[in-house]
Amino acid sequence: MESIFDILYIPMGYILRFAYSLTNNYLVSICLFTLVMEIICLPFAIKQQKNSIKQAMLRPKEMAIRKKYAGRNDQVTMQKMQQEIQEFYQKENFSPLAGCLPMLLQMPILFAMFRFFPASIELRQQKFLWA
């Protein structure tokens, strides 16, 4: 096992092979493969966008809290401001880190795709050379 992405290569290979068995065309099979990967990543993207929208809605109230403490840079005031912002987020059931988790789940899939396609194309070319 060369990298952690090797775990993702096997299912990706099956999906690409299945798409090719349906179409017998590499271009169409890669398009189908990309569509399947987008469908897999879609729930994560939707969750991330919903979190971004909620953050944008809460931003004016957060900025009002920050404006209330503007100009005072002592540690006690900063801690009080952060505590007030955290209480505001808890009251609204919002987590600023909730938007990062879906992205962190999508990134390994996308990185694996960037390494998977050159390898699959190389294997396809070797198949034609040996035929």
PDB file of C-alpha atoms in Angstrom:
ATOM      1  CA  MET A   1       0.000   0.000   0.000  1.00  0.00           C
ATOM      2  CA  GLU A   2       1.755   3.120  -1.242  1.00  0.00           C
ATOM      3  CA  SER A   3      -0.619   5.758   0.061  1.00  0.00           C
ATOM      4  CA  ILE A   4      -3.804   6.161   2.030  1.00  0.00           C
ATOM      5  CA  PHE A   5      -5.691   6.810  -1.208  1.00  0.00           C
ATOM      6  CA  ASP A   6      -5.144   3.204  -2.291  1.00  0.00           C
ATOM      7  CA  ILE A   7      -8.252   2.333  -0.256  1.00  0.00           C
ATOM      8  CA  LEU A   8     -10.309   4.515  -2.606  1.00  0.00           C
ATOM      9  CA  TYR A   9      -8.726   3.273  -5.849  1.00  0.00           C
ATOM     10  CA  ILE A  10     -10.386  -0.153  -5.762  1.00  0.00           C
ATOM     11  CA  PRO A  11     -14.000   1.125  -5.590  1.00  0.00           C
ATOM     12  CA  MET A  12     -13.166   3.793  -8.164  1.00  0.00           C
ATOM     13  CA  GLY A  13     -11.772   1.120 -10.451  1.00  0.00           C
ATOM     14  CA  TYR A  14     -14.945  -0.933 -10.129  1.00  0.00           C
ATOM     15  CA  ILE A  15     -17.117   2.096 -10.881  1.00  0.00           C
ATOM     16  CA  LEU A  16     -15.036   3.032 -13.936  1.00  0.00           C
ATOM     17  CA  ARG A  17     -14.949  -0.571 -15.178  1.00  0.00           C
ATOM     18  CA  PHE A  18     -18.733  -0.856 -14.758  1.00  0.00           C
ATOM     19  CA  ALA A  19     -19.263   2.421 -16.630  1.00  0.00           C
ATOM     20  CA  TYR A  20     -17.005   1.185 -19.428  1.00  0.00           C
ATOM     21  CA  SER A  21     -18.868  -2.139 -19.598  1.00  0.00           C
ATOM     22  CA  LEU A  22     -22.108  -0.197 -20.122  1.00  0.00           C
ATOM     23  CA  THR A  23     -20.803   2.104 -22.834  1.00  0.00           C
ATOM     24  CA  ASN A  24     -17.634   0.576 -24.386  1.00  0.00           C
ATOM     25  CA  ASN A  25     -16.403   4.153 -24.771  1.00  0.00           C
ATOM     26  CA  TYR A  26     -13.736   5.666 -22.525  1.00  0.00           C
ATOM     27  CA  LEU A  27     -14.975   9.227 -22.863  1.00  0.00           C
ATOM     28  CA  VAL A  28     -18.553   8.387 -21.914  1.00  0.00           C
ATOM     29  CA  SER A  29     -17.419   6.068 -19.120  1.00  0.00           C
ATOM     30  CA  ILE A  30     -15.262   8.826 -17.602  1.00  0.00           C
ATOM     31  CA  CYS A  31     -18.247  11.186 -17.806  1.00  0.00           C
ATOM     32  CA  LEU A  32     -20.435   8.598 -16.045  1.00  0.00           C
ATOM     33  CA  PHE A  33     -17.723   8.014 -13.453  1.00  0.00           C
ATOM     34  CA  THR A  34     -17.512  11.757 -12.790  1.00  0.00           C
ATOM     35  CA  LEU A  35     -21.287  11.937 -12.462  1.00  0.00           C
ATOM     36  CA  VAL A  36     -21.292   9.103  -9.910  1.00  0.00           C
ATOM     37  CA  MET A  37     -18.540  10.825  -7.906  1.00  0.00           C
ATOM     38  CA  GLU A  38     -20.512  14.082  -7.939  1.00  0.00           C
ATOM     39  CA  ILE A  39     -23.608  12.258  -6.687  1.00  0.00           C
ATOM     40  CA  ILE A  40     -21.550  10.706  -3.890  1.00  0.00           C
ATOM     41  CA  CYS A  41     -20.173  14.122  -2.866  1.00  0.00           C
ATOM     42  CA  LEU A  42     -23.487  15.981  -3.285  1.00  0.00           C
ATOM     43  CA  PRO A  43     -24.804  15.487   0.292  1.00  0.00           C
ATOM     44  CA  PHE A  44     -21.554  16.884   1.699  1.00  0.00           C
ATOM     45  CA  ALA A  45     -21.714  19.901  -0.601  1.00  0.00           C
ATOM     46  CA  ILE A  46     -25.340  20.592   0.343  1.00  0.00           C
ATOM     47  CA  LYS A  47     -24.513  20.458   4.050  1.00  0.00           C
ATOM     48  CA  GLN A  48     -21.588  22.807   3.550  1.00  0.00           C
ATOM     49  CA  GLN A  49     -23.730  25.301   1.613  1.00  0.00           C
ATOM     50  CA  LYS A  50     -26.503  25.225   4.219  1.00  0.00           C
ATOM     51  CA  ASN A  51     -23.930  25.972   6.902  1.00  0.00           C
ATOM     52  CA  SER A  52     -22.538  28.870   4.849  1.00  0.00           C
ATOM     53  CA  ILE A  53     -26.016  30.340   4.431  1.00  0.00           C
ATOM     54  CA  LYS A  54     -26.709  30.077   8.161  1.00  0.00           C
ATOM     55  CA  GLN A  55     -23.355  31.680   8.937  1.00  0.00           C
ATOM     56  CA  ALA A  56     -24.169  34.559   6.590  1.00  0.00           C
ATOM     57  CA  MET A  57     -27.516  35.045   8.336  1.00  0.00           C
ATOM     58  CA  LEU A  58     -25.870  35.117  11.781  1.00  0.00           C
ATOM     59  CA  ARG A  59     -22.981  37.353  10.685  1.00  0.00           C
ATOM     60  CA  PRO A  60     -24.711  40.731  11.373  1.00  0.00           C
ATOM     61  CA  LYS A  61     -25.476  39.750  14.970  1.00  0.00           C
ATOM     62  CA  GLU A  62     -21.933  38.494  15.450  1.00  0.00           C
ATOM     63  CA  MET A  63     -20.556  41.752  14.046  1.00  0.00           C
ATOM     64  CA  ALA A  64     -22.788  43.708  16.458  1.00  0.00           C
ATOM     65  CA  ILE A  65     -21.213  41.824  19.352  1.00  0.00           C
ATOM     66  CA  ARG A  66     -17.734  42.503  17.968  1.00  0.00           C
ATOM     67  CA  LYS A  67     -18.602  46.193  17.460  1.00  0.00           C
ATOM     68  CA  LYS A  68     -19.701  46.435  21.098  1.00  0.00           C
ATOM     69  CA  TYR A  69     -16.178  45.430  22.176  1.00  0.00           C
ATOM     70  CA  ALA A  70     -14.321  47.339  19.425  1.00  0.00           C
ATOM     71  CA  GLY A  71     -11.295  49.371  20.475  1.00  0.00           C
ATOM     72  CA  ARG A  72     -10.607  47.352  23.614  1.00  0.00           C
ATOM     73  CA  ASN A  73      -7.809  44.879  23.124  1.00  0.00           C
ATOM     74  CA  ASP A  74      -7.137  43.697  26.664  1.00  0.00           C
ATOM     75  CA  GLN A  75      -7.317  39.976  27.285  1.00  0.00           C
ATOM     76  CA  VAL A  76     -10.294  40.074  29.670  1.00  0.00           C
ATOM     77  CA  THR A  77     -12.442  41.982  27.160  1.00  0.00           C
ATOM     78  CA  MET A  78     -11.440  39.657  24.311  1.00  0.00           C
ATOM     79  CA  GLN A  79     -12.328  36.598  26.379  1.00  0.00           C
ATOM     80  CA  LYS A  80     -15.676  38.125  27.291  1.00  0.00           C
ATOM     81  CA  MET A  81     -16.367  38.880  23.604  1.00  0.00           C
ATOM     82  CA  GLN A  82     -15.465  35.326  22.562  1.00  0.00           C
ATOM     83  CA  GLN A  83     -17.640  33.900  25.335  1.00  0.00           C
ATOM     84  CA  GLU A  84     -20.584  36.047  24.240  1.00  0.00           C
ATOM     85  CA  ILE A  85     -20.135  34.954  20.617  1.00  0.00           C
ATOM     86  CA  GLN A  86     -19.969  31.291  21.686  1.00  0.00           C
ATOM     87  CA  GLU A  87     -23.154  31.680  23.739  1.00  0.00           C
ATOM     88  CA  PHE A  88     -24.836  33.301  20.728  1.00  0.00           C
ATOM     89  CA  TYR A  89     -23.776  30.374  18.514  1.00  0.00           C
ATOM     90  CA  GLN A  90     -25.049  27.851  21.072  1.00  0.00           C
ATOM     91  CA  LYS A  91     -28.364  29.676  21.337  1.00  0.00           C
ATOM     92  CA  GLU A  92     -28.721  29.525  17.531  1.00  0.00           C
ATOM     93  CA  ASN A  93     -27.495  25.878  17.365  1.00  0.00           C
ATOM     94  CA  PHE A  94     -24.648  26.838  15.031  1.00  0.00           C
ATOM     95  CA  SER A  95     -21.163  25.408  14.866  1.00  0.00           C
ATOM     96  CA  PRO A  96     -18.555  27.333  12.858  1.00  0.00           C
ATOM     97  CA  LEU A  97     -16.645  24.093  12.251  1.00  0.00           C
ATOM     98  CA  ALA A  98     -19.637  22.289  10.731  1.00  0.00           C
ATOM     99  CA  GLY A  99     -18.814  23.742   7.316  1.00  0.00           C
ATOM    100  CA  CYS A 100     -15.299  22.262   7.369  1.00  0.00           C
ATOM    101  CA  LEU A 101     -16.228  18.635   8.034  1.00  0.00           C
ATOM    102  CA  PRO A 102     -17.995  18.006   4.694  1.00  0.00           C
ATOM    103  CA  MET A 103     -15.068  19.549   2.863  1.00  0.00           C
ATOM    104  CA  LEU A 104     -12.614  17.350   4.780  1.00  0.00           C
ATOM    105  CA  LEU A 105     -14.632  14.289   3.743  1.00  0.00           C
ATOM    106  CA  GLN A 106     -14.671  15.330   0.075  1.00  0.00           C
ATOM    107  CA  MET A 107     -10.984  16.142  -0.204  1.00  0.00           C
ATOM    108  CA  PRO A 108      -9.625  12.563  -0.016  1.00  0.00           C
ATOM    109  CA  ILE A 109     -12.058  11.519  -2.761  1.00  0.00           C
ATOM    110  CA  LEU A 110     -10.978  14.376  -5.008  1.00  0.00           C
ATOM    111  CA  PHE A 111      -7.257  13.819  -4.336  1.00  0.00           C
ATOM    112  CA  ALA A 112      -7.684  10.132  -5.100  1.00  0.00           C
ATOM    113  CA  MET A 113      -9.414  10.997  -8.378  1.00  0.00           C
ATOM    114  CA  PHE A 114      -6.438  13.135  -9.453  1.00  0.00           C
ATOM    115  CA  ARG A 115      -4.107  10.190  -8.872  1.00  0.00           C
ATOM    116  CA  PHE A 116      -6.521   7.546 -10.161  1.00  0.00           C
ATOM    117  CA  PHE A 117      -7.157   8.870 -13.664  1.00  0.00           C
ATOM    118  CA  PRO A 118      -3.559   9.002 -14.904  1.00  0.00           C
ATOM    119  CA  ALA A 119      -3.057   5.435 -13.641  1.00  0.00           C
ATOM    120  CA  SER A 120      -6.250   4.179 -15.320  1.00  0.00           C
ATOM    121  CA  ILE A 121      -5.350   5.836 -18.621  1.00  0.00           C
ATOM    122  CA  GLU A 122      -1.857   4.327 -18.452  1.00  0.00           C
ATOM    123  CA  LEU A 123      -3.374   0.873 -17.895  1.00  0.00           C
ATOM    124  CA  ARG A 124      -5.694   1.373 -20.874  1.00  0.00           C
ATOM    125  CA  GLN A 125      -2.760   2.268 -23.120  1.00  0.00           C
ATOM    126  CA  GLN A 126      -0.802  -0.778 -21.953  1.00  0.00           C
ATOM    127  CA  LYS A 127      -3.786  -2.962 -22.809  1.00  0.00           C
ATOM    128  CA  PHE A 128      -3.690  -1.739 -26.405  1.00  0.00           C
ATOM    129  CA  LEU A 129       0.079  -2.135 -26.668  1.00  0.00           C
ATOM    130  CA  TRP A 130      -0.031  -5.784 -25.617  1.00  0.00           C
ATOM    131  CA  ALA A 131      -3.089  -6.715 -27.675  1.00  0.00           C
TER     132      ALA A 131
END
